[in-house]
mmJSON file of the N, C-alpha and C atoms, coordinates in Angstrom:
{"data_MODEL":{"atom_site":{
"group_PDB":["ATOM","ATOM","ATOM","ATOM","ATOM","ATOM","ATOM","ATOM","ATOM","ATOM","ATOM","ATOM","ATOM","ATOM","ATOM","ATOM","ATOM","ATOM","ATOM","ATOM","ATOM","ATOM","ATOM","ATOM","ATOM","ATOM","ATOM","ATOM","ATOM","ATOM","ATOM","ATOM","ATOM","ATOM","ATOM","ATOM","ATOM","ATOM","ATOM","ATOM","ATOM","ATOM","ATOM","ATOM","ATOM","ATOM","ATOM","ATOM","ATOM","ATOM","ATOM","ATOM","ATOM","ATOM","ATOM","ATOM","ATOM","ATOM","ATOM","ATOM","ATOM","ATOM","ATOM","ATOM","ATOM","ATOM","ATOM","ATOM","ATOM","ATOM","ATOM","ATOM","ATOM","ATOM","ATOM","ATOM","ATOM","ATOM","ATOM","ATOM","ATOM","ATOM","ATOM","ATOM","ATOM","ATOM","ATOM","ATOM","ATOM","ATOM","ATOM","ATOM","ATOM","ATOM","ATOM","ATOM","ATOM","ATOM","ATOM","ATOM","ATOM","ATOM","ATOM","ATOM","ATOM","ATOM","ATOM","ATOM","ATOM","ATOM","ATOM","ATOM","ATOM","ATOM","ATOM","ATOM","ATOM","ATOM","ATOM","ATOM","ATOM","ATOM","ATOM","ATOM","ATOM","ATOM","ATOM","ATOM","ATOM","ATOM","ATOM","ATOM","ATOM","ATOM","ATOM","ATOM","ATOM","ATOM","ATOM","ATOM","ATOM"],
"id":[1,2,3,4,5,6,7,8,9,10,11,12,13,14,15,16,17,18,19,20,21,22,23,24,25,26,27,28,29,30,31,32,33,34,35,36,37,38,39,40,41,42,43,44,45,46,47,48,49,50,51,52,53,54,55,56,57,58,59,60,61,62,63,64,65,66,67,68,69,70,71,72,73,74,75,76,77,78,79,80,81,82,83,84,85,86,87,88,89,90,91,92,93,94,95,96,97,98,99,100,101,102,103,104,105,106,107,108,109,110,111,112,113,114,115,116,117,118,119,120,121,122,123,124,125,126,127,128,129,130,131,132,133,134,135,136,137,138,139,140,141],
"type_symbol":["N","C","C","N","C","C","N","C","C","N","C","C","N","C","C","N","C","C","N","C","C","N","C","C","N","C","C","N","C","C","N","C","C","N","C","C","N","C","C","N","C","C","N","C","C","N","C","C","N","C","C","N","C","C","N","C","C","N","C","C","N","C","C","N","C","C","N","C","C","N","C","C","N","C","C","N","C","C","N","C","C","N","C","C","N","C","C","N","C","C","N","C","C","N","C","C","N","C","C","N","C","C","N","C","C","N","C","C","N","C","C","N","C","C","N","C","C","N","C","C","N","C","C","N","C","C","N","C","C","N","C","C","N","C","C","N","C","C","N","C","C"],
"label_atom_id":["N","CA","C","N","CA","C","N","CA","C","N","CA","C","N","CA","C","N","CA","C","N","CA","C","N","CA","C","N","CA","C","N","CA","C","N","CA","C","N","CA","C","N","CA","C","N","CA","C","N","CA","C","N","CA","C","N","CA","C","N","CA","C","N","CA","C","N","CA","C","N","CA","C","N","CA","C","N","CA","C","N","CA","C","N","CA","C","N","CA","C","N","CA","C","N","CA","C","N","CA","C","N","CA","C","N","CA","C","N","CA","C","N","CA","C","N","CA","C","N","CA","C","N","CA","C","N","CA","C","N","CA","C","N","CA","C","N","CA","C","N","CA","C","N","CA","C","N","CA","C","N","CA","C","N","CA","C","N","CA","C","N","CA","C"],
"label_alt_id":[null,null,null,null,null,null,null,null,null,null,null,null,null,null,null,null,null,null,null,null,null,null,null,null,null,null,null,null,null,null,null,null,null,null,null,null,null,null,null,null,null,null,null,null,null,null,null,null,null,null,null,null,null,null,null,null,null,null,null,null,null,null,null,null,null,null,null,null,null,null,null,null,null,null,null,null,null,null,null,null,null,null,null,null,null,null,null,null,null,null,null,null,null,null,null,null,null,null,null,null,null,null,null,null,null,null,null,null,null,null,null,null,null,null,null,null,null,null,null,null,null,null,null,null,null,null,null,null,null,null,null,null,null,null,null,null,null,null,null,null,null],
"label_comp_id":["ASP","ASP","ASP","GLY","GLY","GLY","ASP","ASP","ASP","GLY","GLY","GLY","ARG","ARG","ARG","ARG","ARG","ARG","LEU","LEU","LEU","LYS","LYS","LYS","GLY","GLY","GLY","ALA","ALA","ALA","ILE","ILE","ILE","GLN","GLN","GLN","ARG","ARG","ARG","SER","SER","SER","THR","THR","THR","GLU","GLU","GLU","THR","THR","THR","GLY","GLY","GLY","LEU","LEU","LEU","ALA","ALA","ALA","VAL","VAL","VAL","GLU","GLU","GLU","MET","MET","MET","PRO","PRO","PRO","SER","SER","SER","ARG","ARG","ARG","THR","THR","THR","VAL","VAL","VAL","ARG","ARG","ARG","GLN","GLN","GLN","ALA","ALA","ALA","SER","SER","SER","HIS","HIS","HIS","GLU","GLU","GLU","SER","SER","SER","ILE","ILE","ILE","GLU","GLU","GLU","ASP","ASP","ASP","SER","SER","SER","MET","MET","MET","ASN","ASN","ASN","SER","SER","SER","TYR","TYR","TYR","GLY","GLY","GLY","SER","SER","SER","GLU","GLU","GLU","GLY","GLY","GLY"],
"label_asym_id":["A","A","A","A","A","A","A","A","A","A","A","A","A","A","A","A","A","A","A","A","A","A","A","A","A","A","A","A","A","A","A","A","A","A","A","A","A","A","A","A","A","A","A","A","A","A","A","A","A","A","A","A","A","A","A","A","A","A","A","A","A","A","A","A","A","A","A","A","A","A","A","A","A","A","A","A","A","A","A","A","A","A","A","A","A","A","A","A","A","A","A","A","A","A","A","A","A","A","A","A","A","A","A","A","A","A","A","A","A","A","A","A","A","A","A","A","A","A","A","A","A","A","A","A","A","A","A","A","A","A","A","A","A","A","A","A","A","A","A","A","A"],
"label_entity_id":["1","1","1","1","1","1","1","1","1","1","1","1","1","1","1","1","1","1","1","1","1","1","1","1","1","1","1","1","1","1","1","1","1","1","1","1","1","1","1","1","1","1","1","1","1","1","1","1","1","1","1","1","1","1","1","1","1","1","1","1","1","1","1","1","1","1","1","1","1","1","1","1","1","1","1","1","1","1","1","1","1","1","1","1","1","1","1","1","1","1","1","1","1","1","1","1","1","1","1","1","1","1","1","1","1","1","1","1","1","1","1","1","1","1","1","1","1","1","1","1","1","1","1","1","1","1","1","1","1","1","1","1","1","1","1","1","1","1","1","1","1"],
"label_seq_id":[1,1,1,2,2,2,3,3,3,4,4,4,5,5,5,6,6,6,7,7,7,8,8,8,9,9,9,10,10,10,11,11,11,12,12,12,13,13,13,14,14,14,15,15,15,16,16,16,17,17,17,18,18,18,19,19,19,20,20,20,21,21,21,22,22,22,23,23,23,24,24,24,25,25,25,26,26,26,27,27,27,28,28,28,29,29,29,30,30,30,31,31,31,32,32,32,33,33,33,34,34,34,35,35,35,36,36,36,37,37,37,38,38,38,39,39,39,40,40,40,41,41,41,42,42,42,43,43,43,44,44,44,45,45,45,46,46,46,47,47,47],
"pdbx_PDB_ins_code":[null,null,null,null,null,null,null,null,null,null,null,null,null,null,null,null,null,null,null,null,null,null,null,null,null,null,null,null,null,null,null,null,null,null,null,null,null,null,null,null,null,null,null,null,null,null,null,null,null,null,null,null,null,null,null,null,null,null,null,null,null,null,null,null,null,null,null,null,null,null,null,null,null,null,null,null,null,null,null,null,null,null,null,null,null,null,null,null,null,null,null,null,null,null,null,null,null,null,null,null,null,null,null,null,null,null,null,null,null,null,null,null,null,null,null,null,null,null,null,null,null,null,null,null,null,null,null,null,null,null,null,null,null,null,null,null,null,null,null,null,null],
"Cartn_x":[-14.073,-13.764,-13.646,-14.213,-14.266,-12.789,-12.153,-11.07,-9.978,-10.182,-9.479,-9.781,-11.039,-11.647,-10.78,-11.059,-10.663,-9.144,-8.448,-6.849,-7.036,-7.448,-6.921,-7.673,-8.58,-8.906,-8.053,-7.422,-6.094,-5.015,-5.063,-3.884,-3.764,-5.234,-5.552,-5.432,-5.584,-5.87,-4.498,-3.48,-1.802,-1.406,-1.808,-1.056,-1.831,-3.171,-3.757,-2.885,-2.413,-1.654,-0.288,0.106,1.627,2.677,2.103,2.808,2.985,1.561,1.589,2.663,2.917,3.412,4.889,5.078,6.561,6.919,6.368,6.733,8.026,8.775,9.726,10.122,11.064,10.929,10.697,10.837,11.205,9.801,8.523,7.568,7.276,7.337,6.869,7.634,8.794,9.642,8.872,8.751,7.949,6.582,5.92,4.502,5.066,5.572,5.774,6.222,7.183,7.855,6.138,5.807,4.588,3.834,3.602,2.649,2.863,4.082,4.783,5.072,5.142,5.093,3.774,2.748,1.182,0.908,1.242,1.362,1.279,3.073,3.46,3.043,2.772,1.638,0.556,-0.535,-1.432,-1.435,-0.217,0.225,0.477,1.097,1.682,0.208,-0.383,-1.418,-2.682,-2.611,-3.157,-2.544,-2.057,-1.086,-0.376],
"Cartn_y":[-10.158,-11.268,-10.66,-9.623,-9.221,-9.107,-8.297,-7.459,-8.6,-10.149,-11.18,-11.441,-11.408,-12.205,-11.078,-9.273,-8.739,-8.965,-9.067,-9.437,-10.674,-11.644,-12.54,-12.879,-11.906,-11.362,-10.636,-9.678,-8.906,-9.486,-10.673,-11.622,-12.226,-13.15,-13.476,-12.835,-11.807,-10.62,-10.277,-10.619,-9.858,-10.936,-11.998,-13.343,-13.17,-13.485,-13.196,-12.439,-11.274,-10.343,-10.144,-11.353,-11.105,-10.423,-10.509,-9.787,-8.417,-7.708,-6.273,-5.963,-7.055,-6.793,-6.773,-7.64,-7.755,-6.925,-5.262,-4.981,-4.106,-3.347,-2.552,-1.652,-1.92,-1.494,0.02,0.518,2.264,2.907,1.845,2.482,2.186,0.92,1.324,1.874,2.111,3.002,4.642,5.135,6.329,6.373,5.857,5.342,5.686,4.77,5.08,6.004,6.906,8.187,8.975,8.966,9.903,9.712,8.662,8.292,8.597,8.114,9.081,10.771,11.229,12.608,13.371,12.383,12.777,12.602,11.51,10.762,12.066,12.392,13.848,15.183,15.34,16.594,16.811,15.408,15.207,15.625,15.091,15.068,16.423,17.1,18.76,19.411,19.235,19.965,19.833,18.675,18.078,18.84,19.647,20.342,19.279],
"Cartn_z":[13.884,12.148,11.003,11.095,9.709,9.324,10.556,9.478,9.2,9.9,9.604,8.44,8.085,6.555,5.566,5.686,4.832,4.256,5.65,5.256,4.497,4.823,4.299,2.418,2.093,0.823,0.232,0.77,0.582,-0.011,1.001,0.873,-0.72,-0.74,-2.047,-2.945,-2.933,-4.458,-4.516,-3.445,-3.918,-4.988,-4.035,-4.733,-6.449,-6.564,-8.069,-8.464,-8.007,-9.05,-8.57,-8.571,-7.986,-9.192,-10.63,-11.455,-11.135,-10.722,-9.999,-9.214,-7.976,-6.936,-7.491,-8.399,-8.942,-9.809,-9.621,-11.04,-10.524,-11.237,-11.043,-9.637,-8.971,-7.367,-7.886,-9.003,-9.118,-8.842,-9.573,-9.413,-8.112,-7.218,-5.996,-5.354,-5.071,-4.351,-4.482,-5.504,-6.219,-5.544,-5.209,-4.803,-3.47,-2.841,-1.507,-0.726,-1.65,-1.249,-1.011,-2.19,-2.707,-1.268,-0.723,0.086,1.619,1.598,2.893,3.414,1.911,1.806,2.323,1.266,1.876,3.055,3.933,5.28,6.178,5.53,6.468,6.188,5.725,5.139,6.129,5.767,6.778,8.148,8.817,9.941,10.505,9.438,10.607,10.043,9.092,9.175,10.242,10.76,12.214,13.038,13.396,14.145,15.142],
"occupancy":[1.0,1.0,1.0,1.0,1.0,1.0,1.0,1.0,1.0,1.0,1.0,1.0,1.0,1.0,1.0,1.0,1.0,1.0,1.0,1.0,1.0,1.0,1.0,1.0,1.0,1.0,1.0,1.0,1.0,1.0,1.0,1.0,1.0,1.0,1.0,1.0,1.0,1.0,1.0,1.0,1.0,1.0,1.0,1.0,1.0,1.0,1.0,1.0,1.0,1.0,1.0,1.0,1.0,1.0,1.0,1.0,1.0,1.0,1.0,1.0,1.0,1.0,1.0,1.0,1.0,1.0,1.0,1.0,1.0,1.0,1.0,1.0,1.0,1.0,1.0,1.0,1.0,1.0,1.0,1.0,1.0,1.0,1.0,1.0,1.0,1.0,1.0,1.0,1.0,1.0,1.0,1.0,1.0,1.0,1.0,1.0,1.0,1.0,1.0,1.0,1.0,1.0,1.0,1.0,1.0,1.0,1.0,1.0,1.0,1.0,1.0,1.0,1.0,1.0,1.0,1.0,1.0,1.0,1.0,1.0,1.0,1.0,1.0,1.0,1.0,1.0,1.0,1.0,1.0,1.0,1.0,1.0,1.0,1.0,1.0,1.0,1.0,1.0,1.0,1.0,1.0],
"B_iso_or_equiv":[0.0,0.0,0.0,0.0,0.0,0.0,0.0,0.0,0.0,0.0,0.0,0.0,0.0,0.0,0.0,0.0,0.0,0.0,0.0,0.0,0.0,0.0,0.0,0.0,0.0,0.0,0.0,0.0,0.0,0.0,0.0,0.0,0.0,0.0,0.0,0.0,0.0,0.0,0.0,0.0,0.0,0.0,0.0,0.0,0.0,0.0,0.0,0.0,0.0,0.0,0.0,0.0,0.0,0.0,0.0,0.0,0.0,0.0,0.0,0.0,0.0,0.0,0.0,0.0,0.0,0.0,0.0,0.0,0.0,0.0,0.0,0.0,0.0,0.0,0.0,0.0,0.0,0.0,0.0,0.0,0.0,0.0,0.0,0.0,0.0,0.0,0.0,0.0,0.0,0.0,0.0,0.0,0.0,0.0,0.0,0.0,0.0,0.0,0.0,0.0,0.0,0.0,0.0,0.0,0.0,0.0,0.0,0.0,0.0,0.0,0.0,0.0,0.0,0.0,0.0,0.0,0.0,0.0,0.0,0.0,0.0,0.0,0.0,0.0,0.0,0.0,0.0,0.0,0.0,0.0,0.0,0.0,0.0,0.0,0.0,0.0,0.0,0.0,0.0,0.0,0.0],
"pdbx_formal_charge":[null,null,null,null,null,null,null,null,null,null,null,null,null,null,null,null,null,null,null,null,null,null,null,null,null,null,null,null,null,null,null,null,null,null,null,null,null,null,null,null,null,null,null,null,null,null,null,null,null,null,null,null,null,null,null,null,null,null,null,null,null,null,null,null,null,null,null,null,null,null,null,null,null,null,null,null,null,null,null,null,null,null,null,null,null,null,null,null,null,null,null,null,null,null,null,null,null,null,null,null,null,null,null,null,null,null,null,null,null,null,null,null,null,null,null,null,null,null,null,null,null,null,null,null,null,null,null,null,null,null,null,null,null,null,null,null,null,null,null,null,null],
"auth_seq_id":[1,1,1,2,2,2,3,3,3,4,4,4,5,5,5,6,6,6,7,7,7,8,8,8,9,9,9,10,10,10,11,11,11,12,12,12,13,13,13,14,14,14,15,15,15,16,16,16,17,17,17,18,18,18,19,19,19,20,20,20,21,21,21,22,22,22,23,23,23,24,24,24,25,25,25,26,26,26,27,27,27,28,28,28,29,29,29,30,30,30,31,31,31,32,32,32,33,33,33,34,34,34,35,35,35,36,36,36,37,37,37,38,38,38,39,39,39,40,40,40,41,41,41,42,42,42,43,43,43,44,44,44,45,45,45,46,46,46,47,47,47],
"auth_comp_id":["ASP","ASP","ASP","GLY","GLY","GLY","ASP","ASP","ASP","GLY","GLY","GLY","ARG","ARG","ARG","ARG","ARG","ARG","LEU","LEU","LEU","LYS","LYS","LYS","GLY","GLY","GLY","ALA","ALA","ALA","ILE","ILE","ILE","GLN","GLN","GLN","ARG","ARG","ARG","SER","SER","SER","THR","THR","THR","GLU","GLU","GLU","THR","THR","THR","GLY","GLY","GLY","LEU","LEU","LEU","ALA","ALA","ALA","VAL","VAL","VAL","GLU","GLU","GLU","MET","MET","MET","PRO","PRO","PRO","SER","SER","SER","ARG","ARG","ARG","THR","THR","THR","VAL","VAL","VAL","ARG","ARG","ARG","GLN","GLN","GLN","ALA","ALA","ALA","SER","SER","SER","HIS","HIS","HIS","GLU","GLU","GLU","SER","SER","SER","ILE","ILE","ILE","GLU","GLU","GLU","ASP","ASP","ASP","SER","SER","SER","MET","MET","MET","ASN","ASN","ASN","SER","SER","SER","TYR","TYR","TYR","GLY","GLY","GLY","SER","SER","SER","GLU","GLU","GLU","GLY","GLY","GLY"],
"auth_asym_id":["A","A","A","A","A","A","A","A","A","A","A","A","A","A","A","A","A","A","A","A","A","A","A","A","A","A","A","A","A","A","A","A","A","A","A","A","A","A","A","A","A","A","A","A","A","A","A","A","A","A","A","A","A","A","A","A","A","A","A","A","A","A","A","A","A","A","A","A","A","A","A","A","A","A","A","A","A","A","A","A","A","A","A","A","A","A","A","A","A","A","A","A","A","A","A","A","A","A","A","A","A","A","A","A","A","A","A","A","A","A","A","A","A","A","A","A","A","A","A","A","A","A","A","A","A","A","A","A","A","A","A","A","A","A","A","A","A","A","A","A","A"],
"auth_atom_id":["N","CA","C","N","CA","C","N","CA","C","N","CA","C","N","CA","C","N","CA","C","N","CA","C","N","CA","C","N","CA","C","N","CA","C","N","CA","C","N","CA","C","N","CA","C","N","CA","C","N","CA","C","N","CA","C","N","CA","C","N","CA","C","N","CA","C","N","CA","C","N","CA","C","N","CA","C","N","CA","C","N","CA","C","N","CA","C","N","CA","C","N","CA","C","N","CA","C","N","CA","C","N","CA","C","N","CA","C","N","CA","C","N","CA","C","N","CA","C","N","CA","C","N","CA","C","N","CA","C","N","CA","C","N","CA","C","N","CA","C","N","CA","C","N","CA","C","N","CA","C","N","CA","C","N","CA","C","N","CA","C","N","CA","C"],
"pdbx_PDB_model_num":[1,1,1,1,1,1,1,1,1,1,1,1,1,1,1,1,1,1,1,1,1,1,1,1,1,1,1,1,1,1,1,1,1,1,1,1,1,1,1,1,1,1,1,1,1,1,1,1,1,1,1,1,1,1,1,1,1,1,1,1,1,1,1,1,1,1,1,1,1,1,1,1,1,1,1,1,1,1,1,1,1,1,1,1,1,1,1,1,1,1,1,1,1,1,1,1,1,1,1,1,1,1,1,1,1,1,1,1,1,1,1,1,1,1,1,1,1,1,1,1,1,1,1,1,1,1,1,1,1,1,1,1,1,1,1,1,1,1,1,1,1]
}}}
């Protein structure tokens, strides 16, 4: 139940900050790329 409630809150928050979500794709792409690289690095370090 807690997870579902949290998801609902996240969705509501994203809806409230629609402008932030509709930011230039360049920024989003850069952030996503960085996060992917970070996750890959952590995965490799884990062995």
